[in-house]
XYZ file of C-alpha atoms in Angstrom:
696
model
C 80.598 125.152 60.552
C 76.800 126.056 58.503
C 74.352 127.594 60.293
C 70.999 127.256 62.067
C 68.020 128.531 61.659
C 67.347 129.910 64.800
C 71.147 131.661 64.710
C 70.034 133.893 62.238
C 69.573 137.349 63.348
C 65.900 138.508 64.390
C 64.539 142.214 63.005
C 63.813 144.343 65.510
C 61.635 146.774 63.567
C 58.437 147.690 64.141
C 55.476 145.247 62.670
C 52.155 146.315 60.983
C 49.359 143.864 61.829
C 49.130 142.400 58.741
C 53.170 141.334 59.458
C 51.831 139.546 62.984
C 53.451 136.631 63.762
C 51.483 133.375 64.527
C 52.655 131.853 67.610
C 49.713 128.924 67.161
C 51.855 128.168 63.694
C 54.577 125.626 64.527
C 58.583 125.737 63.669
C 59.934 124.405 61.010
C 63.766 122.653 62.029
C 63.898 121.289 58.849
C 67.935 122.205 57.609
C 68.044 123.444 54.656
C 68.867 122.048 51.220
C 72.460 121.607 50.663
C 72.607 121.428 54.674
C 76.384 120.120 56.090
C 75.924 118.742 59.587
C 79.986 119.556 60.156
C 79.449 117.603 64.345
C 80.610 114.086 64.916
C 77.936 112.084 67.090
C 81.509 111.432 69.841
C 81.503 115.459 70.403
C 78.502 116.589 70.358
C 76.568 113.268 73.124
C 80.055 112.084 74.728
C 77.922 112.342 77.616
C 75.457 110.950 76.188
C 77.185 107.704 74.434
C 79.104 106.540 77.160
C 75.818 105.406 78.628
C 74.628 103.545 74.962
C 73.837 99.887 75.643
C 76.661 97.510 74.534
C 74.924 93.895 73.003
C 77.612 92.374 75.788
C 76.362 94.122 78.167
C 75.938 92.105 81.487
C 78.317 90.017 80.517
C 81.412 90.783 81.907
C 79.123 89.857 85.655
C 78.128 86.826 84.744
C 79.521 83.822 86.467
C 78.668 80.177 85.341
C 79.728 77.377 88.044
C 80.527 74.270 86.945
C 80.772 70.863 89.431
C 76.958 71.488 91.059
C 75.918 68.951 92.766
C 72.850 67.249 90.959
C 69.590 67.637 93.032
C 65.524 66.882 92.371
C 62.208 69.544 92.377
C 62.441 68.490 96.129
C 66.431 69.968 96.664
C 66.424 72.374 94.590
C 65.891 75.034 97.651
C 68.859 73.631 99.665
C 71.263 73.759 96.997
C 70.257 77.453 95.967
C 70.720 79.069 100.093
C 74.533 77.016 99.993
C 74.660 78.437 96.227
C 73.527 82.199 97.895
C 75.103 81.769 101.123
C 78.414 81.133 99.679
C 78.628 83.468 96.730
C 76.643 86.673 98.285
C 79.653 87.838 100.386
C 81.403 89.138 97.409
C 78.406 90.714 96.070
C 75.040 91.875 95.344
C 74.218 88.581 93.412
C 71.279 90.167 90.964
C 70.130 86.963 88.737
C 70.512 83.368 89.204
C 69.429 80.739 87.001
C 69.689 76.335 87.679
C 69.253 74.769 84.520
C 67.637 71.192 84.483
C 67.023 68.751 82.233
C 63.838 66.838 81.300
C 63.984 64.468 84.872
C 63.995 67.572 86.594
C 67.579 66.806 87.984
C 70.206 70.285 88.085
C 72.418 69.912 84.825
C 75.056 70.657 87.570
C 76.890 74.428 86.125
C 75.071 77.385 86.875
C 75.001 81.221 86.141
C 74.414 83.658 88.136
C 74.626 86.685 87.769
C 76.519 90.365 90.391
C 75.674 93.561 89.884
C 79.414 94.269 88.927
C 82.287 93.171 86.611
C 84.118 93.313 89.559
C 82.722 91.429 92.088
C 82.140 88.864 89.877
C 86.031 88.851 89.118
C 86.798 88.387 92.488
C 84.156 85.648 93.541
C 85.724 83.718 90.611
C 89.687 84.119 92.241
C 88.506 83.112 95.612
C 85.679 80.055 94.749
C 87.368 78.370 91.526
C 88.502 74.683 92.811
C 86.595 75.200 96.145
C 85.727 71.667 97.925
C 82.285 72.015 98.563
C 82.239 68.868 99.824
C 84.069 65.569 99.037
C 82.531 64.652 95.942
C 82.129 67.957 94.338
C 84.023 70.715 93.590
C 84.065 74.329 92.081
C 85.001 75.005 88.757
C 83.735 78.530 88.275
C 84.658 80.507 85.586
C 83.596 83.925 84.130
C 80.840 83.934 81.039
C 82.704 85.782 79.460
C 86.795 83.482 78.938
C 84.135 81.436 76.699
C 84.222 83.799 74.537
C 88.015 84.663 74.822
C 89.387 81.438 74.354
C 87.396 80.548 71.770
C 88.939 83.274 69.514
C 92.836 82.692 70.267
C 94.860 83.759 67.812
C 96.085 80.839 65.175
C 99.932 82.670 65.121
C 101.342 83.616 68.361
C 101.956 87.406 69.491
C 104.407 87.594 72.043
C 103.299 90.126 75.046
C 104.266 93.371 74.689
C 106.926 94.121 77.650
C 105.831 95.840 80.992
C 108.358 98.023 81.726
C 110.338 97.728 84.912
C 109.236 98.864 88.812
C 112.336 99.842 91.253
C 110.674 97.423 94.082
C 111.188 99.677 97.916
C 114.481 98.467 99.493
C 112.795 95.992 102.790
C 115.532 96.441 104.844
C 116.168 99.778 104.984
C 115.181 99.455 108.382
C 118.428 98.559 109.370
C 121.227 100.885 107.309
C 121.018 104.035 110.251
C 123.603 104.625 111.087
C 123.078 105.342 114.478
C 121.002 101.040 114.971
C 117.867 102.641 116.806
C 115.509 100.196 116.944
C 111.544 100.312 115.382
C 108.204 99.869 117.641
C 104.896 99.411 116.852
C 101.948 100.777 119.141
C 98.629 99.708 119.006
C 95.345 102.011 120.566
C 91.928 101.364 120.048
C 90.085 98.250 119.067
C 89.696 99.556 115.279
C 92.174 99.242 115.442
C 95.594 102.652 114.550
C 98.947 101.448 114.836
C 102.245 103.133 114.864
C 105.502 102.760 114.412
C 108.425 104.998 116.255
C 112.197 105.519 116.053
C 113.659 105.325 119.066
C 115.893 107.873 118.292
C 117.350 110.372 121.234
C 116.573 112.849 122.615
C 113.200 111.835 121.244
C 111.492 108.723 120.077
C 109.681 109.651 116.595
C 106.766 108.753 114.699
C 107.791 107.049 111.223
C 103.820 106.735 110.032
C 100.728 106.647 111.964
C 97.149 104.778 109.737
C 94.467 105.275 111.881
C 91.528 101.588 111.772
C 95.403 99.487 109.618
C 94.270 96.828 111.758
C 90.128 95.394 112.615
C 92.431 93.141 115.891
C 95.235 93.351 115.695
C 99.584 93.439 114.039
C 102.009 91.380 114.066
C 105.841 91.846 112.833
C 106.963 89.284 110.605
C 110.753 86.976 112.610
C 113.622 88.866 110.784
C 111.539 91.639 111.173
C 111.162 92.470 107.210
C 107.691 92.293 107.417
C 104.133 93.297 109.517
C 101.045 91.760 109.439
C 97.671 93.472 109.829
C 94.108 91.361 109.923
C 90.678 92.647 108.130
C 87.791 91.102 107.283
C 88.397 90.049 104.546
C 92.308 88.347 104.446
C 95.446 89.654 105.146
C 98.150 92.123 104.144
C 101.977 92.684 104.429
C 102.991 95.952 105.005
C 106.991 96.611 103.779
C 109.225 99.110 103.208
C 109.961 102.789 104.206
C 106.948 103.998 103.461
C 105.170 100.477 104.883
C 102.967 100.104 101.421
C 100.829 97.076 101.070
C 103.108 94.632 99.647
C 101.055 91.174 99.441
C 97.619 91.056 100.389
C 95.908 87.408 101.204
C 92.600 86.229 100.746
C 91.002 84.733 102.994
C 88.281 85.714 105.216
C 87.794 86.110 108.834
C 91.380 84.032 109.216
C 92.137 85.561 112.475
C 95.626 83.350 112.959
C 98.846 83.750 111.070
C 102.594 82.386 111.504
C 105.397 82.589 109.813
C 108.369 80.297 108.601
C 111.522 80.863 109.901
C 113.057 82.866 107.046
C 109.776 84.788 106.248
C 109.423 82.252 102.442
C 106.075 81.855 104.135
C 103.208 82.441 105.488
C 100.228 79.870 107.423
C 96.938 81.434 108.000
C 93.756 79.895 109.827
C 90.229 81.060 109.923
C 88.446 78.592 112.170
C 85.032 80.814 111.234
C 86.064 81.884 107.786
C 82.577 79.979 104.740
C 86.119 78.727 101.849
C 84.768 75.621 103.028
C 86.785 73.237 105.062
C 89.839 72.602 103.368
C 90.454 76.060 103.668
C 90.551 77.022 106.515
C 94.262 76.767 106.671
C 96.513 77.361 103.716
C 100.316 78.448 103.497
C 100.960 80.721 101.650
C 104.521 81.205 99.082
C 105.669 85.582 100.531
C 107.273 87.327 97.789
C 104.630 85.784 94.739
C 101.346 85.518 96.971
C 100.725 82.135 95.698
C 98.123 79.413 97.342
C 101.011 76.499 97.625
C 98.606 74.126 99.673
C 95.296 74.163 101.957
C 94.243 72.320 104.880
C 91.369 70.527 106.292
C 90.424 72.011 110.214
C 92.577 69.990 112.850
C 90.164 67.356 114.565
C 90.758 68.527 118.023
C 91.764 71.346 119.815
C 94.946 72.134 119.781
C 97.590 75.124 120.422
C 98.677 77.255 117.277
C 100.117 77.388 115.260
C 99.994 74.169 114.484
C 102.444 74.490 112.231
C 105.454 74.042 112.627
C 108.912 74.708 110.911
C 112.151 73.563 110.824
C 115.307 76.766 110.829
C 115.049 76.986 106.778
C 111.825 76.467 105.890
C 112.554 72.774 104.216
C 110.355 70.852 106.732
C 106.582 71.290 108.368
C 105.039 69.364 110.720
C 101.852 68.937 112.241
C 100.223 66.142 115.209
C 97.798 63.994 114.547
C 96.144 60.792 116.345
C 100.100 58.708 116.942
C 100.925 59.632 113.718
C 103.525 62.983 113.186
C 103.581 64.223 109.584
C 106.596 66.168 108.654
C 106.366 68.030 104.522
C 108.721 69.041 103.011
C 109.215 72.536 100.228
C 109.040 73.480 97.917
C 106.750 70.506 97.204
C 104.186 70.468 100.036
C 103.936 66.679 100.140
C 105.084 64.848 102.949
C 108.315 63.371 103.059
C 108.543 60.188 102.040
C 105.043 60.048 100.947
C 104.235 59.036 104.350
C 104.183 60.065 107.784
C 105.749 58.705 111.165
C 103.645 56.789 112.767
C 104.164 56.778 116.510
C 102.397 55.397 119.053
C 100.967 58.042 121.851
C 103.857 61.359 121.295
C 101.733 64.282 122.526
C 103.954 66.178 122.194
C 107.132 67.648 119.834
C 108.953 70.644 118.735
C 112.115 71.545 116.466
C 115.840 72.629 117.349
C 116.265 77.083 116.324
C 119.853 75.843 114.635
C 119.073 71.937 112.976
C 116.867 69.789 111.314
C 115.838 68.024 114.244
C 112.697 66.854 116.209
C 112.295 66.652 119.610
C 108.938 64.040 121.060
C 107.841 63.004 123.677
C 105.795 59.962 124.244
C 103.375 58.589 126.743
C 103.765 55.856 128.982
C 102.002 53.133 128.167
C 100.454 50.054 130.531
C 104.170 48.861 131.736
C 105.732 50.913 128.447
C 107.923 53.722 130.303
C 106.957 57.615 128.251
C 110.613 58.807 125.899
C 111.367 61.750 124.900
C 113.309 60.852 121.280
C 116.360 63.539 119.012
C 115.314 62.404 115.646
C 117.166 63.981 112.557
C 115.588 64.701 109.552
C 115.363 63.958 106.419
C 116.873 60.534 107.075
C 114.972 59.702 110.171
C 117.663 59.286 112.544
C 116.224 58.709 116.007
C 120.466 60.366 117.457
C 119.118 59.917 121.001
C 116.447 58.931 123.246
C 115.699 58.705 126.708
C 113.085 56.149 128.461
C 110.776 58.022 131.750
C 108.892 55.890 134.965
C 105.712 57.849 136.356
C 105.408 60.463 134.220
C 102.433 62.988 134.167
C 103.174 65.406 131.223
C 106.250 66.712 129.954
C 107.020 70.191 128.109
C 110.209 71.499 126.212
C 112.373 73.794 125.895
C 114.950 74.553 123.741
C 117.599 77.380 124.068
C 117.603 79.868 121.816
C 121.061 79.098 120.655
C 120.122 75.233 120.318
C 123.192 74.085 122.336
C 121.480 72.120 125.452
C 117.290 71.069 125.206
C 115.545 71.142 128.545
C 112.413 68.416 129.345
C 110.235 70.004 132.069
C 109.286 65.856 133.289
C 105.827 66.280 135.931
C 106.400 63.057 137.756
C 103.665 61.067 140.432
C 104.601 58.851 143.239
C 100.901 57.512 142.715
C 98.222 57.419 140.433
C 94.466 57.203 140.843
C 92.113 56.140 136.749
C 88.575 56.747 137.140
C 86.245 55.998 133.827
C 87.127 59.342 132.549
C 89.807 60.215 135.070
C 93.318 60.380 136.332
C 94.585 61.989 139.298
C 97.130 61.958 140.926
C 99.269 63.029 143.718
C 103.091 62.185 145.623
C 103.475 65.129 142.430
C 107.298 65.481 141.748
C 109.443 67.442 138.475
C 112.883 66.621 137.044
C 114.566 68.304 134.444
C 116.248 66.239 132.022
C 118.131 68.620 130.551
C 120.316 66.979 126.840
C 123.667 68.694 125.831
C 123.464 68.752 121.765
C 127.256 69.463 121.863
C 128.633 66.520 123.280
C 129.763 63.352 121.917
C 126.290 60.935 122.022
C 123.918 63.837 123.791
C 124.413 63.492 127.553
C 121.891 63.602 130.026
C 121.923 65.449 133.521
C 118.574 66.010 135.686
C 117.731 68.507 138.215
C 115.071 67.243 140.003
C 112.242 70.114 142.326
C 109.555 68.387 144.977
C 107.873 71.595 144.377
C 105.156 73.034 141.877
C 107.030 74.290 138.940
C 105.643 78.100 138.046
C 107.840 79.417 135.535
C 111.159 77.584 133.226
C 113.913 79.954 131.426
C 117.030 79.447 129.450
C 119.245 81.898 129.593
C 118.867 82.558 125.771
C 123.343 83.007 125.149
C 124.618 80.959 127.355
C 124.338 78.506 129.971
C 122.307 78.932 132.246
C 118.836 78.683 133.602
C 116.124 79.727 136.239
C 113.328 78.110 138.001
C 110.547 79.610 139.485
C 109.496 76.905 142.266
C 107.402 76.817 145.257
C 103.862 77.137 146.761
C 102.399 80.553 147.169
C 102.711 80.638 150.353
C 107.432 80.965 149.704
C 107.961 81.674 145.965
C 112.103 81.409 145.566
C 113.688 81.141 141.820
C 117.013 79.469 141.592
C 119.259 79.926 138.527
C 121.842 76.782 137.769
C 124.589 76.088 135.464
C 125.044 73.781 132.730
C 128.767 71.944 132.914
C 130.025 69.703 130.362
C 131.085 66.253 132.216
C 128.717 66.835 135.077
C 125.749 67.033 136.649
C 124.304 71.687 136.509
C 125.350 73.179 139.881
C 122.623 75.979 141.537
C 124.831 79.662 141.378
C 121.509 80.859 143.131
C 118.882 81.221 144.909
C 115.830 83.540 146.389
C 113.130 83.439 148.632
C 109.747 84.240 148.998
C 110.158 86.646 146.026
C 106.854 88.408 144.568
C 107.194 87.490 141.364
C 106.151 84.392 138.531
C 107.804 85.510 135.334
C 110.945 85.647 134.138
C 112.120 87.548 130.968
C 115.897 87.110 129.472
C 117.758 89.765 127.470
C 117.391 88.892 124.061
C 121.401 88.934 125.086
C 122.003 87.172 128.004
C 123.398 88.199 132.104
C 120.894 90.045 132.198
C 117.552 89.418 133.521
C 113.954 90.803 134.890
C 111.887 89.768 137.575
C 108.686 90.388 137.767
C 105.208 90.155 139.112
C 102.042 90.772 136.244
C 98.338 90.375 136.508
C 96.191 92.677 138.219
C 97.201 92.965 141.889
C 101.028 92.981 141.079
C 103.383 95.214 139.109
C 106.676 94.416 141.339
C 110.319 94.477 138.652
C 112.889 93.545 139.660
C 116.740 94.355 137.372
C 119.655 91.173 137.448
C 122.985 90.960 136.361
C 123.449 87.114 136.893
C 127.319 86.484 135.489
C 127.807 87.784 139.960
C 123.849 88.733 140.777
C 123.739 91.856 141.740
C 120.541 93.271 141.530
C 120.208 96.719 139.505
C 117.609 98.314 140.282
C 114.257 97.618 141.899
C 110.730 99.412 140.773
C 107.279 98.254 140.342
C 104.768 99.507 137.238
C 101.407 99.081 138.994
C 98.637 96.186 136.894
C 101.312 95.196 133.950
C 100.408 92.492 131.732
C 103.547 92.749 129.318
C 107.428 93.245 129.137
C 109.106 93.511 125.833
C 112.942 93.516 125.636
C 114.166 95.492 122.593
C 115.878 93.240 119.519
C 119.265 94.522 121.052
C 118.600 94.050 125.342
C 119.419 97.517 125.626
C 115.745 98.828 126.138
C 113.299 97.127 128.257
C 109.280 98.203 127.889
C 106.742 97.288 130.043
C 102.939 98.045 128.752
C 99.571 97.661 130.535
C 97.258 97.222 128.306
C 93.464 98.085 127.760
C 92.311 95.156 126.455
C 93.587 92.972 130.442
C 92.540 96.789 132.459
C 90.968 99.891 131.262
C 92.559 102.343 134.213
C 96.228 104.376 133.224
C 96.468 102.247 130.354
C 100.323 102.827 128.584
C 103.687 101.904 128.997
C 106.728 102.296 129.884
C 111.056 102.309 128.521
C 113.628 101.079 131.144
C 117.594 100.585 130.732
C 118.503 97.688 130.485
C 119.035 98.380 134.382
C 116.066 99.476 134.874
C 116.444 103.330 134.906
C 113.341 104.539 133.749
C 113.568 106.478 130.815
C 110.536 107.320 129.792
C 105.672 107.003 131.194
C 104.243 107.189 127.973
C 100.607 106.965 129.195
C 98.012 105.933 126.078
C 93.795 106.055 126.073
C 93.250 102.611 124.749
C 96.444 101.360 123.719
C 96.152 97.431 123.340
C 99.726 96.839 122.373
C 103.261 96.951 121.956
C 106.029 94.998 120.179
C 109.795 95.912 118.892
C 110.441 95.564 115.359
C 113.111 92.404 115.597
C 115.997 92.303 113.424
C 117.870 89.372 111.834
C 120.989 87.293 112.343
C 124.371 89.646 112.448
C 126.683 88.862 110.542
C 129.095 88.588 112.472
C 131.117 85.261 113.372
C 131.738 84.309 116.845
C 135.067 84.845 116.300
C 134.031 88.666 115.004
C 131.666 89.346 117.972
C 134.692 88.105 119.531
C 137.104 90.823 119.235
C 135.090 93.129 119.737
C 133.738 92.925 123.050
C 137.856 93.008 123.905
C 138.437 95.919 122.273
C 135.226 97.308 123.170
C 137.168 100.028 125.478
C 138.914 101.889 121.971
C 135.307 102.628 120.818
C 134.024 103.956 124.520
C 135.523 107.703 123.735
C 133.891 107.662 120.073
C 130.447 106.799 121.472
C 130.337 108.749 124.134
C 131.766 112.110 122.501
C 129.022 111.253 119.480
C 126.767 112.004 122.722
C 127.256 114.636 124.156
C 127.530 116.132 120.607
C 123.348 114.279 120.214
C 122.703 116.518 123.422
C 124.508 119.625 122.799
C 122.550 119.876 119.418
C 119.474 118.830 120.790
C 120.256 121.311 123.519
C 121.002 123.774 120.345
C 118.018 123.229 118.839
C 115.661 123.717 122.083
C 117.791 126.821 122.809
C 117.315 128.269 119.037
C 113.792 127.508 119.576
C 112.781 129.224 122.533
C 114.487 132.430 121.486
C 112.681 131.882 118.424
C 109.382 132.393 120.338
C 110.397 135.154 122.810
C 111.609 137.179 119.595
C 107.703 135.900 118.274
C 106.326 137.028 121.509
C 108.250 140.729 122.080
C 107.714 141.026 118.025
C 103.196 140.295 118.225
C 103.888 142.850 121.943
C 104.894 145.775 120.128
C 101.874 145.786 117.677
C 99.417 145.656 119.709
C 101.475 148.357 122.105
C 101.864 150.567 118.808
C 98.063 150.106 118.362
C 97.338 150.792 121.503
C 98.472 153.713 121.669
C 96.497 154.595 118.564
C 93.519 153.989 119.283
C 94.031 155.736 123.109
C 92.272 159.684 120.726
C 88.830 157.481 120.555
C 89.232 156.757 123.987
C 89.107 159.512 125.594
C 85.695 160.637 123.239
C 84.316 157.309 124.703
C 84.407 157.549 128.123
C 84.389 161.665 127.448
C 87.759 163.181 127.740
C 88.324 161.529 131.100
C 92.370 159.430 131.446
C 91.385 155.979 132.732
C 94.846 154.067 131.341
C 96.463 154.586 133.725
C 94.174 153.571 136.844
C 94.648 149.890 136.976
C 98.322 150.806 137.623
C 98.422 153.043 139.867
C 99.509 151.575 144.018
C 96.328 152.968 145.834
C 94.910 150.515 143.401
C 96.614 147.531 143.754
C 96.919 144.568 146.353
C 100.161 142.719 147.471
C 100.042 139.339 147.737
C 102.420 137.014 149.542
C 103.413 133.571 148.286
C 105.919 131.777 151.138
C 106.428 127.914 149.900
C 109.709 124.784 150.457
C 111.795 124.897 147.224
C 115.021 122.682 149.231
C 116.074 121.518 152.690
C 119.899 120.717 153.417
C 120.923 119.070 156.348
C 125.385 119.343 157.189
C 126.961 117.536 159.901
C 129.628 119.059 161.808
C 132.335 117.462 163.476
């Protein structure tokens, strides 16, 4: 490497006055003749060259928006306001250009420049093919796309193979050898989420993250995914580490619903800015692709707007005198047309078959009607006319064996211009036997007001809360083949207002929810034995675990600010754990998919269950003894550390005695505090236990 003049050695010998250096003379920085600079600019100025301007700088930040309205100068300001409102949420717009024709009209396309390429790419992905109104649809591209597509090579080159990425096991939680269930706890309005495993003797935290969601979280129907809500949309988490599996860009989405088989997810943003046609979107969960979007409903409707068939093959929505049934994967109308049903009020899918139950309100002399419709052939397999009907509620049993239609009937009706008033109300429960020939229908009539109705999930019983506030009763009925339902048991003057069946049937929790409630009763409906009576003051919700072994009662901070937390109970009503958490917001058990065992195998297991008792009991004893051994070992280790620490400090105390004597004028004061004359004896008595024995 050539030496530079500044690198030559300086002669420090004294100089004469004639040789005195002239500091006013400018130094010579020219390279000597024959100098060769072998240091490349990339090595010498690497950090500077990174910021060297390029000819294409800024092009990646520019998007071209086609399909805009063509307006004159008088409406240009309004158009700019609308465009900025839609596109500024993706990032700061540093420059914009609206080309115009000779007449002053905009050309229909505009140029927007963002402050970085990431914001530009996000704007293209979110707004391309988005409708501004009925006549205008945005076609959005990056400015660099025009160059990219114009330089497509004439000869095609196959893409290079991508390395295989092993996907995490989405069903890992089902492989636990002890079959422990998992549950989700939400804390605060932030919202922090915790995923726990309900292990013995104490639960184990599997995952805990602050600000995991902005509102709340939801498990998918089979428990595969955990859905969280964010300003930009919805995210799904899965796998042992709860890594992000998929995300759906839908700003301000506040409602979601999964299809039963977890193939699709529906998101709804009531206040989003993506346009009316993008407020309701159906997505493919595996690919993350938008399958179809819908305009919002014209009037208030209950969520979910779309209701799915049990196999994800169909989904339907209710309209004005019309029922629209769509099919997957085309997401088009079944047979390319809706089903016109004048006066339709509500519908519900069977949980086990592709059968729809809907009811039609009465119209003048035409009675109300409940109809069972089989799809896709649109065959009416059963219908029943109902008279003097004010309202109906449809309740399917979980197994799909029975359908109950609760009918609110009236004796008199008074019609005003804008209001209808009913009097002399009474109630009927129409029971459809879905597995019997020609689907016979039984009826149960109750004259008192109805507060709640619930089917036994697996079985043939149902329960009703009825009566006035002063005398609330709970009645249990048995559905029979070939005869009307029979009353099994009636509890009178109860304080309860909610019913919660075990997922496995047989056991039920009677509860009084609300700020002034809290009463609980655990009931076995085989012989109606009250297993336990307890309370959880101000409880706001109850959740059964998927196996029916545990029940959780909770007080949410969203309903009450005091004593927030949850209690864990056994199905028999024994309290197992009390957990108080400030800001406790929600509790959700992780669902399980249906069992793979046939009904015959399940019956065989129940029949021979006593054979497995000894195995389970020995395993429980081992687990208990293991926990005891771990506790003893932990305490022994703590005692050992304490003894070692005490001996070390005692030795230091002895070594410091000469120094203490010196500081205290050689007066030994170490034993003063331990002398009996300096101590005070205090006797404390307290009550331990009292026993009474009767001697006859």
